[in-house]
Amino acid sequence: MRVLVTGGAGYIGSHTVVSLLESGHEVEVVDSFVNSKPSAIRRIEEITGRAVPAHSVDLRDRAAVSGLLADGRFDGVIHLAALKAVGESMQEPLAYYDNNLGSTYSLLQAMAEHDVRTFVFSSSATVYGAKAPVPYREDFEPLESSSPYGQTKVMIERVLEDVAVADPEWRIALLRYFNPVGAHESGLIGEDPQGVPNNLVPFIAQVAVGRREKLSIYGGDYPTEDGTCERDYIHVSDVAAGHVAALEHLVASAPQVRAWNLGSGTGTSVLQMIKAFERACGRELPYEIVDRRPGDLAAFWADPTRANAELGWAATRTVDDMCADTWRWQSANPTGFPD
Ligand code: UD1
């Protein structure tokens, strides 16, 4: 298939582009490059030996998006472009609603205009909110999220359901990621957060490489086995493979809009993650336990049964693989992608 990947220079996007190319698809990228660098595209080309056309476009620019999709150039779109920092979304909700919703509307309108109706959407486990029973299952309702970032994911899922009701030719996958971590096994691409990392594994990696003094563990008194929060960490290359599986399933099936969890089905605590990273980098990592971070849930993980059964997809890489690959990327690229 000829696939347009929005946000294809970003963390999950770059790994997804590699997986698509390795599965024989043709790929172009559109990215605003506000949170990513063009050198990520060059690294993808180095890994795959293929040229990857990349367009620098803000998706809210309707004319530009329509131009990209013109002339029947694409069979489907994988939409990962979005702002994604939870804390920042609390400070700047309008920027998040404007960017994440506006870019999606513009993209969907251009797709309909040019008769492209196969769409894979980057959603998140955050849509299950605080009340869903663990493990999370796709049929849980009502969806809700505690942050504007998460609300944009809930709202876009709803928009896509309405689009599919109005025009039943759409084929739409809602991929609810759990906690993607790790890096490509080559060490050439990985997560490159701008500023202080918000998420656990990028922070640990920067402590390991000497960019940060120590990790703060947010809370040691949760009702979990060791008192720290548990999450369903999933290797980013498994997440990438999930996109390819979803796309191929969509085109092989009747039109539908359907959600799939991309998770492993197991929880790992913050302390267990630190220990795994210490095995990967070969030294002890300094940490202290501090207050809980507001909004954090004690423990959640996926029920991945639906994706296993319907997409023929399952997470295959272990927590040790995730840490070893993150360490390979971080130690070879201590300050992230080159400019
Ligand atoms: C976060 C977002 C979620 C988003 C996901 C993307 C919040 C509340 N949730 O999930 O909406 O989809 O990232 O990957 O931000 N931790 C520490 N010290 C740190 C950083 C994290 O102890 O410096 C702990 C957290 O308390 C949490 C665990 O590590 O228990 C994982 O945190 P993080 O990587 O930020 O992911 P989530 O909070 O699960």
mmCIF file of N, CA, C and O and ligand atoms in Angstrom, residues 86 124 126 149 178-180 198-201 203 215-218 229 231 233 270 293 295-296 300, ligand 1:
data_model
loop_
_atom_site.group_PDB
_atom_site.id
_atom_site.type_symbol
_atom_site.label_atom_id
_atom_site.label_comp_id
_atom_site.label_asym_id
_atom_site.label_seq_id
_atom_site.Cartn_x
_atom_site.Cartn_y
_atom_site.Cartn_z
ATOM 1 N N VAL A 86 1.198 15.722 28.786
ATOM 2 C CA VAL A 86 0.024 15.819 29.651
ATOM 3 C C VAL A 86 0.045 17.096 30.494
ATOM 4 O O VAL A 86 -0.934 17.848 30.540
ATOM 5 N N SER A 124 -4.861 6.292 22.913
ATOM 6 C CA SER A 124 -4.047 6.062 24.115
ATOM 7 C C SER A 124 -4.884 5.387 25.184
ATOM 8 O O SER A 124 -6.101 5.602 25.270
ATOM 9 N N THR A 126 -5.029 6.297 27.969
ATOM 10 C CA THR A 126 -5.555 7.358 28.828
ATOM 11 C C THR A 126 -7.073 7.523 28.650
ATOM 12 O O THR A 126 -7.745 8.049 29.536
ATOM 13 N N TYR A 149 -4.992 16.805 26.986
ATOM 14 C CA TYR A 149 -4.350 15.903 26.020
ATOM 15 C C TYR A 149 -5.193 14.642 25.836
ATOM 16 O O TYR A 149 -5.540 14.249 24.712
ATOM 17 N N PHE A 178 -0.521 1.502 25.296
ATOM 18 C CA PHE A 178 -0.233 1.581 26.726
ATOM 19 C C PHE A 178 1.039 2.426 26.902
ATOM 20 O O PHE A 178 1.031 3.577 26.530
ATOM 21 N N ASN A 179 2.132 1.909 27.429
ATOM 22 C CA ASN A 179 3.303 2.786 27.638
ATOM 23 C C ASN A 179 4.440 2.402 26.692
ATOM 24 O O ASN A 179 5.274 1.551 27.045
ATOM 25 N N PRO A 180 4.504 3.008 25.520
ATOM 26 C CA PRO A 180 5.558 2.655 24.557
ATOM 27 C C PRO A 180 6.928 3.134 25.050
ATOM 28 O O PRO A 180 7.090 4.300 25.424
ATOM 29 N N ASN A 198 9.159 13.984 30.622
ATOM 30 C CA ASN A 198 8.015 13.782 31.507
ATOM 31 C C ASN A 198 7.850 12.314 31.848
ATOM 32 O O ASN A 198 7.283 11.978 32.882
ATOM 33 N N ASN A 199 8.294 11.454 30.974
ATOM 34 C CA ASN A 199 7.989 10.028 31.107
ATOM 35 C C ASN A 199 9.143 9.259 31.728
ATOM 36 O O ASN A 199 10.294 9.689 31.683
ATOM 37 N N LEU A 200 8.796 8.121 32.308
ATOM 38 C CA LEU A 200 9.743 7.404 33.166
ATOM 39 C C LEU A 200 11.007 6.949 32.430
ATOM 40 O O LEU A 200 12.125 7.257 32.864
ATOM 41 N N VAL A 201 10.844 6.186 31.358
ATOM 42 C CA VAL A 201 12.024 5.549 30.764
ATOM 43 C C VAL A 201 12.990 6.568 30.142
ATOM 44 O O VAL A 201 14.203 6.457 30.348
ATOM 45 N N PHE A 203 13.508 9.476 31.237
ATOM 46 C CA PHE A 203 14.193 10.100 32.372
ATOM 47 C C PHE A 203 15.284 9.174 32.908
ATOM 48 O O PHE A 203 16.432 9.590 33.127
ATOM 49 N N LEU A 215 16.795 9.993 39.565
ATOM 50 C CA LEU A 215 15.373 9.856 39.242
ATOM 51 C C LEU A 215 14.553 10.129 40.490
ATOM 52 O O LEU A 215 14.902 9.661 41.577
ATOM 53 N N SER A 216 13.457 10.883 40.335
ATOM 54 C CA SER A 216 12.463 10.994 41.402
ATOM 55 C C SER A 216 11.364 9.988 41.119
ATOM 56 O O SER A 216 10.740 10.045 40.049
ATOM 57 N N ILE A 217 11.138 9.083 42.059
ATOM 58 C CA ILE A 217 10.012 8.144 41.915
ATOM 59 C C ILE A 217 8.801 8.799 42.555
ATOM 60 O O ILE A 217 8.820 9.147 43.740
ATOM 61 N N TYR A 218 7.741 8.952 41.749
ATOM 62 C CA TYR A 218 6.545 9.648 42.227
ATOM 63 C C TYR A 218 5.659 8.714 43.040
ATOM 64 O O TYR A 218 4.722 8.130 42.517
ATOM 65 N N CYS A 229 4.032 2.640 41.265
ATOM 66 C CA CYS A 229 2.983 2.431 40.247
ATOM 67 C C CYS A 229 3.373 1.339 39.263
ATOM 68 O O CYS A 229 4.551 1.170 38.925
ATOM 69 N N ARG A 231 2.693 -0.165 35.321
ATOM 70 C CA ARG A 231 2.228 0.186 33.981
ATOM 71 C C ARG A 231 2.515 -0.967 33.032
ATOM 72 O O ARG A 231 3.377 -1.805 33.293
ATOM 73 N N TYR A 233 4.291 -1.560 30.004
ATOM 74 C CA TYR A 233 5.294 -1.047 29.062
ATOM 75 C C TYR A 233 5.336 -1.953 27.844
ATOM 76 O O TYR A 233 5.288 -3.182 27.970
ATOM 77 N N VAL A 270 7.608 0.759 38.828
ATOM 78 C CA VAL A 270 8.703 1.707 38.596
ATOM 79 C C VAL A 270 10.026 1.106 39.090
ATOM 80 O O VAL A 270 11.051 1.153 38.388
ATOM 81 N N ARG A 293 2.671 11.994 41.937
ATOM 82 C CA ARG A 293 2.382 12.987 40.898
ATOM 83 C C ARG A 293 0.860 13.050 40.739
ATOM 84 O O ARG A 293 0.220 12.019 40.502
ATOM 85 N N GLY A 295 -2.759 12.975 39.553
ATOM 86 C CA GLY A 295 -3.350 12.391 38.344
ATOM 87 C C GLY A 295 -2.887 10.981 38.029
ATOM 88 O O GLY A 295 -3.487 10.308 37.208
ATOM 89 N N ASP A 296 -1.781 10.518 38.663
ATOM 90 C CA ASP A 296 -1.297 9.168 38.368
ATOM 91 C C ASP A 296 -2.223 8.115 38.965
ATOM 92 O O ASP A 296 -2.700 8.259 40.097
ATOM 93 N N PHE A 300 -2.274 -0.082 36.034
ATOM 94 C CA PHE A 300 -3.176 -0.541 34.963
ATOM 95 C C PHE A 300 -2.380 -1.219 33.860
ATOM 96 O O PHE A 300 -1.205 -0.943 33.667
HETATM 97 C C1 UD1 B 1 1.790 9.240 30.622
HETATM 98 C C2 UD1 B 1 0.552 10.045 30.518
HETATM 99 C C3 UD1 B 1 -0.362 9.405 29.503
HETATM 100 C C4 UD1 B 1 0.342 9.296 28.169
HETATM 101 C C5 UD1 B 1 1.633 8.515 28.347
HETATM 102 C C6 UD1 B 1 2.441 8.558 27.082
HETATM 103 C C7 UD1 B 1 0.328 11.131 32.713
HETATM 104 C C8 UD1 B 1 -0.472 11.211 33.969
HETATM 105 N N1 UD1 B 1 -0.059 10.190 31.828
HETATM 106 O O1 UD1 B 1 1.444 7.950 31.125
HETATM 107 O O2 UD1 B 1 -1.553 10.159 29.372
HETATM 108 O O3 UD1 B 1 -0.483 8.651 27.239
HETATM 109 O O4 UD1 B 1 2.421 9.111 29.377
HETATM 110 O O5 UD1 B 1 3.528 7.710 27.190
HETATM 111 O O6 UD1 B 1 1.278 11.857 32.521
HETATM 112 N N2 UD1 B 1 7.388 8.185 37.021
HETATM 113 C C9 UD1 B 1 8.284 8.439 38.043
HETATM 114 N N3 UD1 B 1 9.244 9.388 37.844
HETATM 115 C C10 UD1 B 1 9.359 10.096 36.681
HETATM 116 C C11 UD1 B 1 8.425 9.834 35.647
HETATM 117 C C12 UD1 B 1 7.442 8.873 35.845
HETATM 118 O O7 UD1 B 1 8.222 7.831 39.102
HETATM 119 O O8 UD1 B 1 10.259 10.946 36.571
HETATM 120 C C13 UD1 B 1 6.366 7.143 37.215
HETATM 121 C C14 UD1 B 1 4.946 7.670 37.137
HETATM 122 O O9 UD1 B 1 4.490 8.055 38.409
HETATM 123 C C15 UD1 B 1 4.203 6.447 36.594
HETATM 124 C C16 UD1 B 1 5.249 5.692 35.786
HETATM 125 O O10 UD1 B 1 6.508 6.205 36.187
HETATM 126 O O11 UD1 B 1 3.828 5.634 37.647
HETATM 127 C C17 UD1 B 1 5.088 5.905 34.301
HETATM 128 O O12 UD1 B 1 5.019 7.302 34.046
HETATM 129 P P1 UD1 B 1 5.028 7.896 32.564
HETATM 130 O O13 UD1 B 1 6.145 7.311 31.798
HETATM 131 O O14 UD1 B 1 4.929 9.376 32.668
HETATM 132 O O15 UD1 B 1 3.683 7.296 31.911
HETATM 133 P P2 UD1 B 1 2.148 7.404 32.409
HETATM 134 O O16 UD1 B 1 1.990 8.378 33.496
HETATM 135 O O17 UD1 B 1 1.655 6.028 32.644
#
